[in-house]
Structures are given as structure tokens and as C-alpha cells.
CSV table of C-alpha atoms and ligand atoms in Angstrom, one decimal:
chain,number,residue,atom,x,y,z
A,29,UNK,CA,-1.6,-100.9,281.2
A,30,UNK,CA,0.8,-103.0,279.2
A,31,UNK,CA,3.2,-105.1,281.3
A,32,UNK,CA,6.5,-104.2,281.0
A,33,UNK,CA,9.2,-106.7,279.8
A,34,UNK,CA,13.0,-106.7,280.5
A,35,UNK,CA,13.8,-107.6,277.2
A,36,UNK,CA,11.9,-104.7,275.6
A,37,UNK,CA,13.5,-102.6,278.0
A,38,UNK,CA,17.2,-103.2,277.9
A,39,UNK,CA,16.8,-102.8,274.1
A,40,UNK,CA,17.6,-99.1,274.4
A,41,UNK,CA,20.7,-98.1,274.4
A,42,UNK,CA,22.7,-96.4,277.0
A,43,UNK,CA,26.0,-94.7,278.2
A,44,UNK,CA,28.0,-97.2,280.4
A,45,UNK,CA,28.7,-94.0,282.3
A,46,UNK,CA,32.3,-94.7,283.3
A,47,UNK,CA,31.8,-90.8,283.4
A,48,UNK,CA,29.5,-87.9,283.7
A,49,UNK,CA,29.5,-86.2,281.8
A,50,UNK,CA,30.0,-88.6,279.5
A,51,UNK,CA,33.5,-89.0,276.4
A,52,UNK,CA,31.6,-87.4,273.7
A,53,UNK,CA,30.4,-84.4,276.0
A,54,UNK,CA,34.0,-83.2,275.9
A,55,UNK,CA,34.7,-80.7,273.4
A,56,UNK,CA,37.7,-78.2,272.6
A,57,UNK,CA,36.7,-75.6,275.6
A,58,UNK,CA,39.1,-77.3,277.5
A,59,UNK,CA,42.9,-77.7,276.0
A,60,UNK,CA,46.4,-78.2,277.0
A,61,UNK,CA,46.3,-74.5,278.5
A,62,UNK,CA,43.4,-75.5,280.6
A,63,UNK,CA,44.2,-79.2,281.7
A,64,UNK,CA,48.7,-77.7,282.5
A,65,UNK,CA,46.8,-74.9,284.3
A,66,UNK,CA,44.2,-77.3,286.4
A,67,UNK,CA,47.1,-79.2,286.9
A,68,UNK,CA,49.2,-76.5,289.1
A,69,UNK,CA,46.3,-75.8,290.9
A,70,UNK,CA,47.1,-79.8,292.0
A,71,UNK,CA,50.2,-78.8,293.5
A,72,UNK,CA,50.7,-79.8,297.5
A,73,UNK,CA,47.1,-82.1,297.1
A,74,UNK,CA,47.9,-84.7,300.4
A,75,UNK,CA,45.4,-86.8,299.7
A,76,UNK,CA,46.7,-89.4,297.2
A,77,UNK,CA,45.9,-89.8,293.3
A,78,UNK,CA,45.9,-92.4,291.0
A,79,UNK,CA,47.7,-92.6,287.6
A,80,UNK,CA,46.5,-94.3,284.5
A,81,UNK,CA,49.1,-94.9,281.5
A,82,UNK,CA,47.6,-96.3,278.7
A,83,UNK,CA,48.9,-98.3,275.6
A,84,UNK,CA,47.4,-98.5,272.8
A,85,UNK,CA,49.6,-102.0,270.9
A,86,UNK,CA,47.9,-105.5,270.9
A,87,UNK,CA,49.5,-108.0,268.0
A,88,UNK,CA,46.6,-107.9,266.1
A,89,UNK,CA,43.5,-106.9,267.2
A,90,UNK,CA,40.4,-108.7,267.8
A,91,UNK,CA,37.3,-108.5,265.9
A,92,UNK,CA,34.7,-107.5,268.8
A,93,UNK,CA,37.6,-105.0,270.2
A,94,UNK,CA,36.3,-101.0,271.2
A,95,UNK,CA,39.4,-100.8,273.2
A,96,UNK,CA,41.3,-97.5,271.0
A,97,UNK,CA,44.6,-99.4,270.3
A,98,UNK,CA,46.6,-100.5,266.7
A,99,UNK,CA,48.0,-103.2,265.6
A,100,UNK,CA,51.4,-103.3,265.2
A,101,UNK,CA,54.7,-106.9,264.9
A,102,UNK,CA,57.0,-104.5,265.3
A,103,UNK,CA,58.3,-102.5,268.7
A,104,UNK,CA,59.5,-99.8,266.9
A,105,UNK,CA,56.5,-98.1,267.3
A,106,UNK,CA,56.2,-99.0,271.0
A,107,UNK,CA,59.3,-98.0,271.7
A,108,UNK,CA,58.5,-94.9,270.3
A,109,UNK,CA,55.6,-94.6,272.1
A,110,UNK,CA,57.4,-94.9,275.7
A,111,UNK,CA,59.7,-92.6,275.0
A,112,UNK,CA,56.7,-89.5,274.3
A,113,UNK,CA,55.1,-91.9,278.2
A,114,UNK,CA,58.4,-90.7,279.4
A,115,UNK,CA,58.2,-86.5,278.6
A,116,UNK,CA,54.2,-86.8,278.9
A,117,UNK,CA,55.1,-88.2,282.8
A,118,UNK,CA,57.5,-84.9,283.0
A,119,UNK,CA,55.4,-82.2,281.7
A,120,UNK,CA,52.7,-83.6,284.1
A,121,UNK,CA,54.7,-83.8,286.9
A,122,UNK,CA,56.7,-80.5,286.3
A,123,UNK,CA,53.3,-78.7,286.7
A,124,UNK,CA,51.2,-81.0,289.6
A,125,UNK,CA,54.5,-81.1,291.6
A,126,UNK,CA,54.9,-84.5,293.1
A,127,UNK,CA,51.6,-85.7,294.5
A,128,UNK,CA,51.6,-89.1,296.8
A,129,UNK,CA,50.4,-92.2,294.5
A,130,UNK,CA,48.0,-94.7,296.0
A,131,UNK,CA,47.1,-96.4,292.4
A,132,UNK,CA,48.7,-97.1,288.9
A,133,UNK,CA,47.0,-98.8,286.2
A,134,UNK,CA,48.2,-99.7,283.1
A,135,UNK,CA,45.7,-100.2,280.4
A,136,UNK,CA,45.2,-100.9,276.4
A,137,UNK,CA,45.8,-102.2,274.0
A,138,UNK,CA,48.2,-104.6,275.7
A,139,UNK,CA,50.9,-103.0,278.2
A,140,UNK,CA,52.4,-106.1,278.0
A,141,UNK,CA,54.0,-106.0,274.9
A,142,UNK,CA,55.9,-102.5,276.1
A,143,UNK,CA,59.8,-104.5,276.3
A,144,UNK,CA,60.4,-105.5,280.3
A,145,UNK,CA,63.8,-102.4,280.8
A,146,UNK,CA,61.6,-99.9,279.4
A,147,UNK,CA,58.6,-101.3,281.7
A,148,UNK,CA,60.8,-101.3,285.0
A,149,UNK,CA,62.3,-97.3,283.3
A,150,UNK,CA,58.8,-96.0,282.8
A,151,UNK,CA,57.7,-97.0,286.1
A,152,UNK,CA,61.2,-96.1,287.4
A,153,UNK,CA,59.9,-92.6,285.7
A,154,UNK,CA,56.5,-92.3,288.3
A,155,UNK,CA,58.6,-93.4,291.2
A,156,UNK,CA,60.9,-90.5,290.8
A,157,UNK,CA,58.1,-88.1,290.3
A,158,UNK,CA,55.3,-88.7,292.1
A,159,UNK,CA,55.9,-89.8,296.0
A,160,UNK,CA,54.3,-94.1,294.9
A,161,UNK,CA,54.2,-95.0,298.5
A,162,UNK,CA,54.6,-98.4,299.3
A,163,UNK,CA,51.1,-99.8,299.7
A,164,UNK,CA,49.9,-98.8,296.2
A,165,UNK,CA,47.9,-100.4,294.0
A,166,UNK,CA,49.6,-101.0,291.0
A,167,UNK,CA,47.3,-103.5,288.1
A,168,UNK,CA,48.1,-104.0,284.5
A,169,UNK,CA,46.0,-105.2,282.1
A,170,UNK,CA,47.8,-108.4,280.1
A,171,UNK,CA,46.8,-110.5,277.1
A,172,UNK,CA,47.1,-114.3,277.8
A,173,UNK,CA,48.9,-115.4,275.0
A,174,UNK,CA,51.9,-112.8,275.6
A,175,UNK,CA,52.1,-113.6,279.7
A,176,UNK,CA,56.0,-116.1,279.7
A,177,UNK,CA,57.4,-116.3,282.9
A,178,UNK,CA,60.1,-113.9,282.9
A,179,UNK,CA,58.0,-111.5,281.7
A,180,UNK,CA,56.0,-112.1,285.0
A,181,UNK,CA,58.7,-112.1,286.9
A,182,UNK,CA,59.6,-108.7,285.5
A,183,UNK,CA,56.6,-106.9,286.3
A,184,UNK,CA,56.6,-108.9,289.8
A,185,UNK,CA,60.3,-106.8,290.0
A,186,UNK,CA,58.2,-103.0,288.6
A,187,UNK,CA,55.9,-103.8,291.4
A,188,UNK,CA,53.3,-104.7,289.7
A,189,UNK,CA,50.3,-106.3,292.5
A,190,UNK,CA,47.1,-106.8,290.0
A,191,UNK,CA,46.7,-107.9,286.6
A,192,UNK,CA,43.5,-108.1,285.1
A,193,UNK,CA,43.7,-110.9,281.6
A,194,UNK,CA,42.0,-110.9,278.8
A,195,UNK,CA,39.7,-114.0,278.5
A,196,UNK,CA,36.6,-113.1,277.0
A,197,UNK,CA,35.2,-116.5,276.0
A,198,UNK,CA,36.8,-119.9,276.1
A,199,UNK,CA,34.8,-121.4,273.2
A,200,UNK,CA,36.5,-122.5,270.4
A,201,UNK,CA,33.6,-121.5,267.8
A,202,UNK,CA,33.3,-118.8,269.9
A,203,UNK,CA,36.9,-118.0,269.4
A,204,UNK,CA,37.0,-118.3,265.9
A,205,UNK,CA,33.8,-115.9,265.1
A,206,UNK,CA,35.4,-112.6,267.7
A,207,UNK,CA,38.8,-113.3,265.9
A,208,UNK,CA,40.8,-114.1,269.6
A,209,UNK,CA,41.8,-117.6,269.0
A,210,UNK,CA,43.0,-118.5,272.9
A,211,UNK,CA,42.8,-122.3,274.1
A,212,UNK,CA,42.5,-123.3,277.7
A,213,UNK,CA,46.0,-123.5,278.6
A,214,UNK,CA,47.4,-120.2,277.8
A,215,UNK,CA,45.4,-119.2,280.1
A,216,UNK,CA,46.1,-121.6,282.6
A,217,UNK,CA,49.6,-121.0,282.1
A,218,UNK,CA,49.2,-117.5,282.2
A,219,UNK,CA,48.3,-117.3,284.9
A,220,UNK,CA,49.8,-119.3,286.9
A,221,UNK,CA,53.0,-118.2,286.2
A,222,UNK,CA,51.3,-114.9,287.1
A,223,UNK,CA,50.9,-117.2,291.0
A,224,UNK,CA,54.5,-118.8,290.6
A,225,UNK,CA,55.9,-114.7,290.1
A,226,UNK,CA,54.1,-113.1,293.2
A,227,UNK,CA,51.3,-111.5,291.6
A,228,UNK,CA,48.9,-112.9,292.8
A,229,UNK,CA,45.8,-110.4,293.1
A,230,UNK,CA,44.3,-111.6,289.4
A,231,UNK,CA,41.0,-110.7,287.7
A,232,UNK,CA,39.1,-112.3,284.7
A,233,UNK,CA,37.8,-110.3,281.7
A,234,UNK,CA,34.6,-112.3,280.2
A,235,UNK,CA,32.2,-111.3,277.8
A,236,UNK,CA,28.3,-112.4,277.0
A,237,UNK,CA,26.2,-111.1,274.0
A,238,UNK,CA,28.8,-113.0,270.9
A,239,UNK,CA,28.5,-114.2,268.4
A,240,UNK,CA,28.0,-118.0,268.3
A,241,UNK,CA,28.0,-117.9,272.0
A,242,UNK,CA,24.8,-120.5,273.7
A,243,UNK,CA,23.4,-120.8,276.8
A,244,UNK,CA,26.3,-124.5,277.5
A,245,UNK,CA,28.7,-122.3,276.2
A,246,UNK,CA,29.0,-119.2,278.7
A,247,UNK,CA,28.2,-121.4,281.7
A,248,UNK,CA,31.1,-123.8,280.6
A,249,UNK,CA,33.2,-120.4,280.5
A,250,UNK,CA,32.2,-118.7,283.4
A,251,UNK,CA,32.8,-122.4,284.9
A,252,UNK,CA,36.5,-122.3,283.6
A,253,UNK,CA,36.9,-119.5,284.6
A,254,UNK,CA,36.1,-119.8,287.9
A,255,UNK,CA,38.1,-123.3,287.9
A,256,UNK,CA,40.5,-121.2,287.9
A,257,UNK,CA,40.2,-118.9,291.1
A,258,UNK,CA,40.8,-115.4,290.2
A,259,UNK,CA,39.1,-112.8,292.6
A,260,UNK,CA,37.4,-110.7,290.2
A,261,UNK,CA,35.6,-111.4,287.4
A,262,UNK,CA,34.5,-108.9,284.9
A,263,UNK,CA,31.6,-109.9,282.7
A,264,UNK,CA,30.9,-107.7,280.2
A,265,UNK,CA,28.6,-107.1,277.5
A,266,UNK,CA,29.9,-106.7,274.1
A,267,UNK,CA,29.1,-103.0,272.9
A,268,UNK,CA,28.7,-103.0,269.2
A,269,UNK,CA,29.2,-99.9,268.4
A,270,UNK,CA,31.1,-100.4,264.8
A,271,UNK,CA,30.2,-96.7,263.5
A,272,UNK,CA,32.4,-96.3,266.1
A,273,UNK,CA,35.1,-98.8,265.7
A,274,UNK,CA,35.7,-100.1,262.1
A,275,UNK,CA,37.2,-103.7,263.4
A,276,UNK,CA,33.4,-104.6,264.5
A,277,UNK,CA,32.6,-104.4,261.3
A,278,UNK,CA,34.0,-107.9,260.6
A,279,UNK,CA,31.0,-109.5,263.3
A,280,UNK,CA,28.6,-110.7,261.5
A,281,UNK,CA,25.4,-108.9,262.7
A,282,UNK,CA,23.2,-111.9,262.2
A,283,UNK,CA,25.0,-114.1,264.0
A,284,UNK,CA,24.1,-112.0,267.4
A,285,UNK,CA,21.9,-112.9,269.9
A,286,UNK,CA,19.2,-110.7,270.2
A,287,UNK,CA,17.8,-108.8,273.3
A,288,UNK,CA,16.4,-111.3,274.5
A,289,UNK,CA,19.0,-114.0,273.5
A,290,UNK,CA,21.1,-111.5,274.9
A,291,UNK,CA,19.7,-110.9,278.2
A,292,UNK,CA,19.3,-115.4,278.9
A,293,UNK,CA,23.3,-115.7,277.8
A,294,UNK,CA,24.2,-112.6,280.6
A,295,UNK,CA,21.8,-114.2,283.5
A,296,UNK,CA,23.0,-117.6,282.7
A,297,UNK,CA,27.0,-116.6,282.9
A,298,UNK,CA,25.5,-115.0,286.3
A,299,UNK,CA,24.1,-117.5,287.8
A,300,UNK,CA,27.3,-119.7,287.3
A,301,UNK,CA,29.3,-117.5,288.0
A,302,UNK,CA,27.0,-117.3,291.4
A,303,UNK,CA,27.4,-121.0,291.6
A,304,UNK,CA,30.9,-121.1,291.8
A,305,UNK,CA,31.2,-119.1,294.7
A,306,UNK,CA,31.3,-115.3,293.5
A,307,UNK,CA,29.4,-112.6,294.8
A,308,UNK,CA,27.1,-109.7,292.6
A,309,UNK,CA,29.3,-106.1,292.6
A,310,UNK,CA,27.7,-103.6,290.6
A,311,UNK,CA,26.3,-104.2,287.2
A,312,UNK,CA,29.0,-106.5,285.8
A,313,UNK,CA,31.5,-107.5,288.4
A,314,UNK,CA,31.9,-110.2,289.8
A,315,UNK,CA,34.4,-111.6,293.1
A,316,UNK,CA,35.2,-113.7,296.4
A,317,UNK,CA,32.9,-112.8,298.9
A,318,UNK,CA,36.2,-111.6,301.2
A,319,UNK,CA,37.8,-109.4,298.0
A,320,UNK,CA,38.2,-105.9,299.0
A,321,UNK,CA,36.1,-104.8,295.8
A,322,UNK,CA,33.1,-107.1,297.6
A,323,UNK,CA,33.9,-106.2,300.6
A,324,UNK,CA,33.4,-101.9,299.3
A,325,UNK,CA,30.2,-103.0,297.6
A,326,UNK,CA,28.4,-104.0,300.6
A,327,UNK,CA,29.7,-101.4,302.9
A,328,UNK,CA,28.4,-98.8,300.2
A,329,UNK,CA,31.8,-98.0,298.9
A,330,UNK,CA,31.5,-99.4,295.8
A,331,UNK,CA,33.3,-96.4,293.3
A,332,UNK,CA,32.8,-95.6,289.3
A,333,UNK,CA,35.9,-94.5,287.1
A,334,UNK,CA,37.1,-95.4,284.0
A,335,UNK,CA,38.6,-99.0,284.2
A,336,UNK,CA,35.1,-99.9,286.0
A,337,UNK,CA,34.4,-100.3,289.6
A,338,UNK,CA,36.8,-99.7,292.4
A,339,UNK,CA,38.0,-99.3,295.7
A,340,UNK,CA,40.2,-96.0,294.7
A,341,UNK,CA,38.2,-93.8,297.2
A,342,UNK,CA,41.1,-91.0,295.3
A,343,UNK,CA,39.3,-87.9,293.1
A,344,UNK,CA,42.2,-87.3,291.1
A,345,UNK,CA,43.0,-89.3,288.6
A,346,UNK,CA,45.8,-88.3,286.3
A,347,UNK,CA,45.7,-90.3,282.5
A,348,UNK,CA,48.5,-89.9,280.5
A,349,UNK,CA,48.7,-92.1,277.0
A,350,UNK,CA,46.5,-91.1,273.9
A,351,UNK,CA,43.2,-91.1,275.2
A,352,UNK,CA,43.9,-91.3,278.1
A,353,UNK,CA,41.1,-89.8,280.4
A,354,UNK,CA,42.0,-87.6,283.2
A,355,UNK,CA,39.3,-86.4,286.4
A,356,UNK,CA,40.5,-83.5,288.3
A,357,UNK,CA,38.6,-81.4,290.9
A,358,UNK,CA,37.7,-78.5,288.1
A,359,UNK,CA,37.0,-81.2,284.9
A,360,UNK,CA,37.5,-84.5,282.7
A,361,UNK,CA,40.9,-84.3,280.4
A,362,UNK,CA,41.3,-86.2,277.1
A,363,UNK,CA,44.8,-87.0,275.8
A,364,UNK,CA,44.2,-86.7,271.5
A,365,UNK,CA,43.6,-90.4,271.1
A,366,UNK,CA,45.6,-90.9,267.7
A,367,UNK,CA,48.6,-91.8,268.2
A,368,UNK,CA,50.9,-89.1,265.7
A,369,UNK,CA,48.9,-86.6,267.2
A,370,UNK,CA,49.2,-87.2,271.0
A,371,UNK,CA,53.0,-87.4,270.1
A,372,UNK,CA,53.4,-84.2,267.9
A,373,UNK,CA,51.1,-82.7,270.9
A,374,UNK,CA,53.7,-84.3,273.5
A,375,UNK,CA,56.9,-83.3,271.0
A,376,UNK,CA,55.7,-79.5,270.9
A,377,UNK,CA,55.9,-79.4,274.9
A,378,UNK,CA,52.2,-79.0,275.6
A,379,UNK,CA,50.5,-81.7,277.0
A,380,UNK,CA,48.9,-84.4,275.6
A,381,UNK,CA,45.7,-82.9,276.0
A,382,UNK,CA,42.6,-82.9,273.1
A,383,UNK,CA,39.8,-82.0,275.3
A,384,UNK,CA,37.5,-82.0,278.5
A,385,UNK,CA,35.2,-80.3,280.1
A,386,UNK,CA,35.2,-78.4,283.0
A,387,UNK,CA,32.8,-79.6,285.7
A,388,UNK,CA,28.8,-77.2,286.9
A,389,UNK,CA,27.8,-78.1,289.9
A,390,UNK,CA,25.1,-79.2,288.6
A,391,UNK,CA,26.9,-82.1,286.8
A,392,UNK,CA,29.0,-82.7,290.3
A,393,UNK,CA,25.5,-83.3,291.9
A,394,UNK,CA,24.1,-85.8,288.2
A,395,UNK,CA,27.3,-87.3,288.8
A,396,UNK,CA,27.0,-88.6,291.7
A,397,UNK,CA,23.3,-89.5,291.5
A,398,UNK,CA,24.8,-91.9,288.2
A,399,UNK,CA,27.5,-93.3,290.1
A,400,UNK,CA,25.3,-94.4,293.1
A,401,UNK,CA,22.5,-96.3,291.1
A,402,UNK,CA,25.7,-97.9,288.4
A,403,UNK,CA,27.3,-99.2,292.2
A,404,UNK,CA,24.5,-99.4,294.9
A,405,UNK,CA,21.1,-99.7,292.2
A,406,UNK,CA,19.8,-96.8,294.6
A,407,UNK,CA,20.3,-92.5,295.3
A,408,UNK,CA,19.7,-90.3,297.1
A,409,UNK,CA,18.7,-87.6,295.2
A,410,UNK,CA,18.0,-84.8,298.3
A,411,UNK,CA,21.7,-85.1,299.4
A,412,UNK,CA,22.9,-84.9,296.1
A,413,UNK,CA,21.6,-81.9,295.2
A,414,UNK,CA,21.7,-80.5,298.9
A,415,UNK,CA,26.0,-81.7,298.7
A,416,UNK,CA,26.4,-78.8,295.3
A,417,UNK,CA,24.5,-76.3,297.2
A,418,UNK,CA,21.2,-77.5,294.6
A,419,UNK,CA,17.7,-77.7,294.4
A,420,UNK,CA,16.5,-81.4,294.9
A,421,UNK,CA,13.6,-80.2,292.4
A,422,UNK,CA,16.3,-80.1,289.1
A,423,UNK,CA,15.1,-83.9,289.3
A,424,UNK,CA,11.8,-83.1,289.1
A,425,UNK,CA,12.1,-84.1,285.1
A,426,UNK,CA,14.4,-87.0,285.5
A,427,UNK,CA,11.7,-88.5,287.8
A,428,UNK,CA,8.7,-88.0,285.3
A,429,UNK,CA,10.8,-90.6,283.5
A,430,UNK,CA,11.1,-93.7,285.5
A,431,UNK,CA,6.8,-93.7,285.9
A,432,UNK,CA,6.4,-96.9,283.9
A,433,UNK,CA,9.7,-98.5,285.6
A,434,UNK,CA,7.5,-97.2,288.9
A,435,UNK,CA,4.1,-98.6,287.8
A,436,UNK,CA,5.3,-102.5,287.2
A,437,UNK,CA,7.4,-102.2,290.6
A,438,UNK,CA,11.3,-102.2,288.9
A,439,UNK,CA,11.6,-99.3,290.4
A,440,UNK,CA,10.8,-97.4,294.0
A,441,UNK,CA,10.1,-93.4,294.7
A,442,UNK,CA,9.4,-92.6,298.0
A,443,UNK,CA,10.5,-88.3,298.8
A,444,UNK,CA,13.4,-87.9,296.8
A,445,UNK,CA,15.1,-91.8,297.2
A,446,UNK,CA,15.5,-94.0,293.9
A,447,UNK,CA,16.0,-97.6,294.3
A,448,UNK,CA,15.7,-99.9,291.4
A,449,UNK,CA,13.9,-102.6,293.7
A,450,UNK,CA,15.1,-106.2,290.3
A,451,UNK,CA,17.0,-106.9,288.2
A,452,UNK,CA,20.0,-103.8,289.6
A,453,UNK,CA,22.3,-104.7,286.3
A,454,UNK,CA,19.7,-104.6,283.3
A,455,UNK,CA,18.3,-101.6,283.6
A,456,UNK,CA,21.3,-99.1,286.0
A,457,UNK,CA,21.9,-98.2,283.1
A,458,UNK,CA,18.3,-96.9,281.7
A,459,UNK,CA,17.6,-95.7,285.4
A,460,UNK,CA,20.7,-93.7,285.5
A,461,UNK,CA,20.3,-92.0,281.6
A,462,UNK,CA,17.1,-90.7,282.8
A,463,UNK,CA,19.7,-88.1,285.4
A,464,UNK,CA,22.2,-87.2,282.8
A,465,UNK,CA,21.0,-84.1,281.7
A,466,UNK,CA,22.8,-84.3,277.9
A,467,UNK,CA,21.0,-87.5,276.5
A,468,UNK,CA,20.6,-87.2,273.2
A,469,UNK,CA,23.0,-84.7,272.3
A,470,UNK,CA,23.4,-86.3,269.4
A,471,UNK,CA,25.6,-89.6,270.7
A,472,UNK,CA,25.4,-93.2,270.5
A,473,UNK,CA,25.5,-95.6,272.2
A,474,UNK,CA,25.8,-99.5,272.9
A,475,UNK,CA,23.2,-101.6,274.0
A,476,UNK,CA,21.8,-101.3,278.2
A,477,UNK,CA,22.9,-104.6,278.0
B,28,SAM,C1,43.0,-104.2,277.2
B,28,SAM,S1,41.2,-105.0,276.9
B,28,SAM,C2,42.5,-106.8,278.2
B,28,SAM,C3,43.8,-106.8,278.1
B,28,SAM,C4,44.1,-106.8,276.6
B,28,SAM,N1,44.1,-106.2,275.3
B,28,SAM,C5,43.2,-108.5,276.1
B,28,SAM,O1,42.8,-108.2,275.6
B,28,SAM,O2,44.2,-109.4,276.9
B,28,SAM,C6,40.3,-105.0,277.8
B,28,SAM,C7,38.9,-105.4,277.6
B,28,SAM,O3,37.4,-105.4,277.0
B,28,SAM,C8,36.8,-105.8,276.7
B,28,SAM,N2,36.2,-105.4,275.2
B,28,SAM,C9,37.1,-105.0,274.3
B,28,SAM,N3,36.5,-104.3,273.4
B,28,SAM,C10,34.8,-104.8,273.7
B,28,SAM,C11,33.3,-105.0,273.2
B,28,SAM,N4,33.3,-103.7,272.3
B,28,SAM,N5,32.4,-104.9,274.2
B,28,SAM,C12,32.8,-105.2,275.3
B,28,SAM,N6,33.8,-105.6,275.9
B,28,SAM,C13,35.3,-105.3,274.9
B,28,SAM,C14,37.3,-107.5,277.0
B,28,SAM,O4,36.9,-108.4,277.6
B,28,SAM,C15,39.0,-106.9,276.6
B,28,SAM,O5,39.4,-107.6,278.0
B,29,SF4,S1,40.7,-107.1,272.6
B,29,SF4,FE1,42.6,-106.6,273.9
B,29,SF4,S2,44.0,-108.2,272.4
B,29,SF4,FE2,42.0,-107.7,271.5
B,29,SF4,S3,42.5,-105.6,269.8
B,29,SF4,FE3,41.2,-105.4,272.1
B,29,SF4,S4,43.1,-104.6,273.3
B,29,SF4,FE4,43.5,-105.7,271.3
């Protein structure tokens, strides 16, 4: 038996499984008409839902970025977009009714480019058209370079409770290589401004696998990030997908760490964050031990959705803005990614929907299996199948794909239970992909680690 090395395994590519089926499976069989009908079926739902609003603008594009966004120096396109978003809120609420909301998430792009009055107006629209619960979590992704004391105060006044700051890496050579100049002082003062304004729940995004990173530099970045004391830190593996994001061609491929070096960088950053008192959550998150995200992971209540790991237990997510994804009981929907196409769809009084997928019972069972692996590194196939009225034998061929991992004691299979025994964060995407019935249907993915 040839020993399987982790550094060889992580050379494979696999989806990040923020949904199942994954976005490449979304197609035109679900469009505005189906989405509208699905929304109407939600009317009267009493369990609180989540809202996601996508803001697709940045002042400049970082070389590594894989988000759906575009650069604008002017505010006019942002103001025009906000008018359309306002209309989309109306169009969605006209169909779904005034649903209760427990989570709002503004993602991007750079949502803090929205002028404060406009942001406040949009939040007012959401409150008018939805029953936003007084204790709802209201989260926003922020570029620390555009956080000001006044801006932070306005966010708090609009009801924001949690902010997530893009930090990436504190090393000047790495920042230069990735086109993201951002001194430590910028992040420190942004953090302080948010805390002073009363936005106390903070997340940082860090990345590994970037050019110029060394074990020493990622350790220093992790320590500096921890010194500012955010409640949560995400440690994303850089997804290099230049066939999908042309800006990434500015990153020199030869300067990227190979899979073995990438594994070392990830491990070094993980150890440094844990040494600073952060507890691991899922494949790429860390949280203070008493934070709700870590408590959810410990108690089996961690969930995974398009924003990554969450404590949000809602089964329904309505997405608005270009490229936003929604999850409804019937299936997934995604808006047109291009701002112009999304705007045209909104103006013609339809919805912004471009594609989606209706879920079968087997999709739902596989989604439950994959979410359990991504959140807790184990799954019960029989339970997942029976929940959806299926025979667990649908998974027999998938189990066979794990044989080499079982032989080398990375994975244990007992009856219908599958458990990753070690290196869970590195292996979760690979093990989850064994249960993906669509994999290999043409889509290219980033490295599994
Ligand atoms: C919308 S941005 C965060 C807010 C703001 N735009 C910023 O950059 O500060 C979302 C996060 O995605 C992560 N990200 C972007 N491109 C990535 C890639 N190619 N691979 C992995 N993570 C990526 C970064 O950590 C980034 O902070
Ligand atoms: S990482 Fe953030 S600031 Fe940079 S281009 Fe992407 S969304 Fe914009």
C-alpha cells in the first residue's frame, strides 16, 4: 500500500460547498417566473428568514479577488444601483409579504461605499417591507480602508450589530504582491472606530496561500490580527481561479506556494491563532471560545451557507443585488451577476433572477451529508437518506470512493457513519466531494485546501 500524503491529497480541487448543488449546477430552468412563484408560496411563513444584499462595487480591485464586484471611482453608479436595490426590495416583498427577519447580511464588494444616507434609506425600506426582529443580527462586510469614525457611527445608528473587516495579510511585501496596500494602523483605527461607535461584534478575514507569504509572515499576521481581539477570524485559502477572474492574472503564478508549502502556511496560521486563544470552527474559521459560533460548533448547531459558517438556523435566505443567491424551500436562485443585466431585469418589473435549481429529495439528502462533513467532519448517511424518504444505499458507490482514505486511517466508516479522523480542515472538501453527484460535470474548482 503506497502511503497517501496529505500534501498530495490537497493537490486535488474541490468546491467550497457553501451550497449543494453548487453554483455551476444552477441553470435557466429556474428564472424570474419560478422565483416569483416560490416567493409567493413563502407568504405567511412564521419562522424568521435571512436577507442577503450584495453591493458589487469597490474603489479598486485587489489582484487576488474572486468576489463579484467592479471598480468605480465615482458615486453615481453606486447611487443608481441603490435605486434599483430599493425597487428589488419592493418586488420581492410584494410577492413574499412582510416576512419576519432574524438576520441581515450586506456583502460585496465593499458595502461601506454606500453613502450613509442611502444605506440608512435602504435599511428603512427593509424594516418597512419586512418584520425585522428587534434582536436580529445585522452584519456588514467592510473594507477597513474606508471605515471612518463618522461612518461607523452611522452604521450603528442604522442598526448594524456585526462588522467583518477584510484584513488578508499584514506583511508589506505580501500586500504589494496582491495589490492590497493596507497598513496595520488602518485596521487598528477602523477596529477602534467601530468599537467606539458600539459595533462590538467583529470578524476579520485573513488569507493564506498568497505570494510572498512565509511561515514567519503568516504567524506574525495571525498574532497581529489576534492582538486587536476580533471575536471571529476567517482564514481563507487563496482560491486562484484566473480562468474565472481576469484580475488574478496580475498574480504571478510562479510566486504562489505549491500545495505542500500551502499546507505548511495554513498549519502555521492555524497554530498561531489557536496559541492566541482562538478555537477552530469548521474548515477555516476561528472564534473566541465563548463566541456563539464556537458554541454552535461544539454543540452540533453550526451551519454553512453562502456567507460561510454561521449560527443562522433559518432555512430561508432571500438574496438581493447582482449575483446574490437565495435559498428557498423549493431550491436555489441566483440573480444576474452583471450590474447592467440585473438592472434591466429589475426595470422590466420582473425579479433580478437569472438562474437556479429546484431541489430533488436526493439533492436534499446529499446537501445534509455535505453540510455535516463541512461543519463537523462527520455524517450519518442513513439518517440523511431517511429524513428525505430515501434508501441509504444511494450512497454505496460514494463510500467506495473513500476506500484509500479509509485504508490510510484518514477516514473511518462504521455502518452508514462516516468520520474524518485527522486533518479535518484539509480533507473536508475532498471527503464531501465523494457525495457530490454532479462533480465532474464540467466546472473547474480551486484547490481543496
Ligand atoms: C467582500 S470581501 C471583504 C470586504 C472588503 N471588500 C474587503 O476586501 O475588505 C470578502 C473576502 O473574501 C476573501 N477573498 C476574496 N477573494 C478571495 C480568493 N480569491 N480566495 C479566497 N478568499 C478570497 C477575502 O478575505 C475578502 O476579505
Ligand atoms: S477583496 Fe474586497 S476590496 Fe478587494 S476587490 Fe475584492 S471585494 Fe473589493
